[in-house]
Coordinates of C-alpha atoms in Angstrom, one line a residue:
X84 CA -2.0 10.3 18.5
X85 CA -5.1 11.2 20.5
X86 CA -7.9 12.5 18.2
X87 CA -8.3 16.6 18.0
X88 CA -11.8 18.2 18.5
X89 CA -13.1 22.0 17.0
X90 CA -10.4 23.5 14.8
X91 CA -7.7 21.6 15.9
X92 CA -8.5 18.6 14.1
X93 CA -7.3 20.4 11.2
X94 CA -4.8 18.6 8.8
X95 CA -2.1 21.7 10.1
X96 CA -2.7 21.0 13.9
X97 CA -2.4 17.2 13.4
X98 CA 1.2 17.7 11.5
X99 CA 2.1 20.0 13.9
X100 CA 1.0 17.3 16.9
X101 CA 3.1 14.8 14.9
X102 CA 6.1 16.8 14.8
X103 CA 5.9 17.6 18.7
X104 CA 5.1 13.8 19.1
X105 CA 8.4 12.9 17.0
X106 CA 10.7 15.6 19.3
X107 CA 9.7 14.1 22.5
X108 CA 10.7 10.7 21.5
X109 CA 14.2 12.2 20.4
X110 CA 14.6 14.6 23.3
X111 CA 17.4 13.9 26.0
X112 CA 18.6 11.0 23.7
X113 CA 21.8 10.8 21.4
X114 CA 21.4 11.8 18.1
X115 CA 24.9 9.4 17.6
X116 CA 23.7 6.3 19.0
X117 CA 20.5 6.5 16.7
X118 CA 23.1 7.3 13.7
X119 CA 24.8 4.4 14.8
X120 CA 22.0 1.8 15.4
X121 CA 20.9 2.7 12.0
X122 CA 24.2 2.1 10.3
X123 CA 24.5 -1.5 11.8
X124 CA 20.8 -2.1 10.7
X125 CA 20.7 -0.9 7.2
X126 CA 24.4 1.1 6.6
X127 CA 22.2 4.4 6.8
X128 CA 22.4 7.2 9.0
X129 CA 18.8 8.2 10.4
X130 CA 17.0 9.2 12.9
X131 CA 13.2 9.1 13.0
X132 CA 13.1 11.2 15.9
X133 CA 13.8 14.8 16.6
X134 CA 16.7 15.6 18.6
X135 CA 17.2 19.6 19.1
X136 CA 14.5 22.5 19.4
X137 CA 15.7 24.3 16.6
X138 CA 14.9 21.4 13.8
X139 CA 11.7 21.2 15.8
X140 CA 11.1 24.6 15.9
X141 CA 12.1 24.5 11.7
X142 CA 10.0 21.2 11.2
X143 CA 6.5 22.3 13.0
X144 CA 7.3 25.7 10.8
X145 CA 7.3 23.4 7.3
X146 CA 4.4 21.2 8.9
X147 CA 2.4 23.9 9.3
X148 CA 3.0 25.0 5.6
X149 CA 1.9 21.8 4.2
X150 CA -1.0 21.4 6.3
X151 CA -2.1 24.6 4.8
X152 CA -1.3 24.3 1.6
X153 CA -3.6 20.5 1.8
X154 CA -6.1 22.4 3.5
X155 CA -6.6 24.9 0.2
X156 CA -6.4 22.0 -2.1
X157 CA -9.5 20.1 -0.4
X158 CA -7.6 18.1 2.4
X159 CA -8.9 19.4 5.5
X160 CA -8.9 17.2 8.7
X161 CA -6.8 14.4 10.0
X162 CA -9.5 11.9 8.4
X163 CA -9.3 13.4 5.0
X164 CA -6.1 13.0 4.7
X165 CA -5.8 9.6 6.3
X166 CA -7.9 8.4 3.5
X167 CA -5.5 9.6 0.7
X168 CA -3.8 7.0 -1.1
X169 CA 0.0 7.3 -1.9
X170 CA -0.3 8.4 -5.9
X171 CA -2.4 11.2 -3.9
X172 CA 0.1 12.3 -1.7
X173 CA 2.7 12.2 -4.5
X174 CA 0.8 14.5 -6.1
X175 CA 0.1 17.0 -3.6
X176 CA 3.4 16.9 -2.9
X177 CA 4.8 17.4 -6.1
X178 CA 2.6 20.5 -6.1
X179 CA 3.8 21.7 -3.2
X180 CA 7.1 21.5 -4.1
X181 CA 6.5 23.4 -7.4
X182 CA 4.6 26.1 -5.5
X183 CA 7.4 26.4 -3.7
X184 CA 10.0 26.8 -6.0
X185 CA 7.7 29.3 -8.0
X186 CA 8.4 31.4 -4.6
X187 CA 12.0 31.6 -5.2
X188 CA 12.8 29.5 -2.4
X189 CA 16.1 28.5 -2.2
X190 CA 17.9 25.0 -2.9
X191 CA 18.8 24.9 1.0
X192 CA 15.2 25.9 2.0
X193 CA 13.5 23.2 -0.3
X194 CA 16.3 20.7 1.1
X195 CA 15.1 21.8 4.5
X196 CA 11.6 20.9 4.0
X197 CA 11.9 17.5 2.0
X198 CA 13.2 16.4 4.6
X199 CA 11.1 17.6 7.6
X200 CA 7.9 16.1 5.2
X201 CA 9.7 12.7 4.7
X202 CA 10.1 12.5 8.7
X203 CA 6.2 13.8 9.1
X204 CA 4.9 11.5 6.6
X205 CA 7.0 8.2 7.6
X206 CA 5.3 9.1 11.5
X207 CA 2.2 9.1 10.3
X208 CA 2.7 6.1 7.3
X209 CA 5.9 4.2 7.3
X210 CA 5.0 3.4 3.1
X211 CA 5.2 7.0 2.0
X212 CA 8.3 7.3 3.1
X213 CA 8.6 5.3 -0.1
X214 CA 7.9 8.7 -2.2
X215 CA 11.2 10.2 -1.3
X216 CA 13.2 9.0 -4.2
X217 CA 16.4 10.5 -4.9
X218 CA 15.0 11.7 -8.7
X219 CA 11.6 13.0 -6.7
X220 CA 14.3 14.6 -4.1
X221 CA 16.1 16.4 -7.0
X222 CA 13.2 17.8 -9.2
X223 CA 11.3 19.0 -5.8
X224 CA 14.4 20.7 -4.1
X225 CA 15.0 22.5 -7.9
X226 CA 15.3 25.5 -6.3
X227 CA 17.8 29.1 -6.7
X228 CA 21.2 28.5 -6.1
X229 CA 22.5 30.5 -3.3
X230 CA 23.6 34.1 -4.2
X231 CA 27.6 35.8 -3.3
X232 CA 25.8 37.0 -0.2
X233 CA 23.8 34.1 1.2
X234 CA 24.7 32.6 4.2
X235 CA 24.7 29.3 3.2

């Protein structure tokens, strides 16, 4: 990732860059054959890439959430947040996630975002990837259940 300059070397333009970075690696190629490649590796199926425009379009939309919501708690620039440790990020996260659900997000929507962060994050650090337990994945997507007329 190329350094930013002026106010684009905010925290929200470099998750935002990161994102863009991850859907040009993943455009044009198969979204099955990663699947695949990852089931012989490890029996999972992932993708560290992004394959379509609209989970780029929905991941850069999260991205820019979380960068803003660092940038009121203190974490500014690309640096700053660099220098964080990974009981740091947990935390920040876990606020996040309970700012969020004070909104009245939805299950689907929290879903959404876990995972869009836990594909930003592992870009930028492979080891917080680590922070995406399946108990930290249930209490941050604690969210409304869908209603008789939600979509989903």
């Amino acid at each position: 990732m190329a350094s930013m300059r002026g106010r684009h070397n905010r925290v929200k333009y470099f998750f935002i860059e990161t994102v863009k970075g991850l859907f040009e690696q993943g455009y044009g190629k198969s979204k099955y054959e990663a699947f695949q490649r990852s089931f012989n590796e490890d029996r999972t199926r992932r993708s560290n890439v992004i394959h379509s425009f609209s989970t780029l379009v929905s991941y850069e939309t999260t991205a820019a959430k979380f960068g803003d919501f660092l940038s009121e708690m203190g974490v500014k620039t690309e640096r700053d947040f660099k220098k964080l440790s990974s009981d740091q990020v947990r935390e920040y996260l876990d606020k996040y996630f309970e700012k969020q659900q004070q909104e009245g997000l939805a299950k689907k929507t929290l879903q959404r975002q876990i995972a869009a962060i836990n594909k930003l994050l592992g870009a930028i650090d492979p080891n917080l990837k680590e922070l995406f337990t399946p108990e930290n994945r249930m209490r941050w997507r604690n969210g409304l259940e869908p209603g008789d007329n939600d979509r989903y």
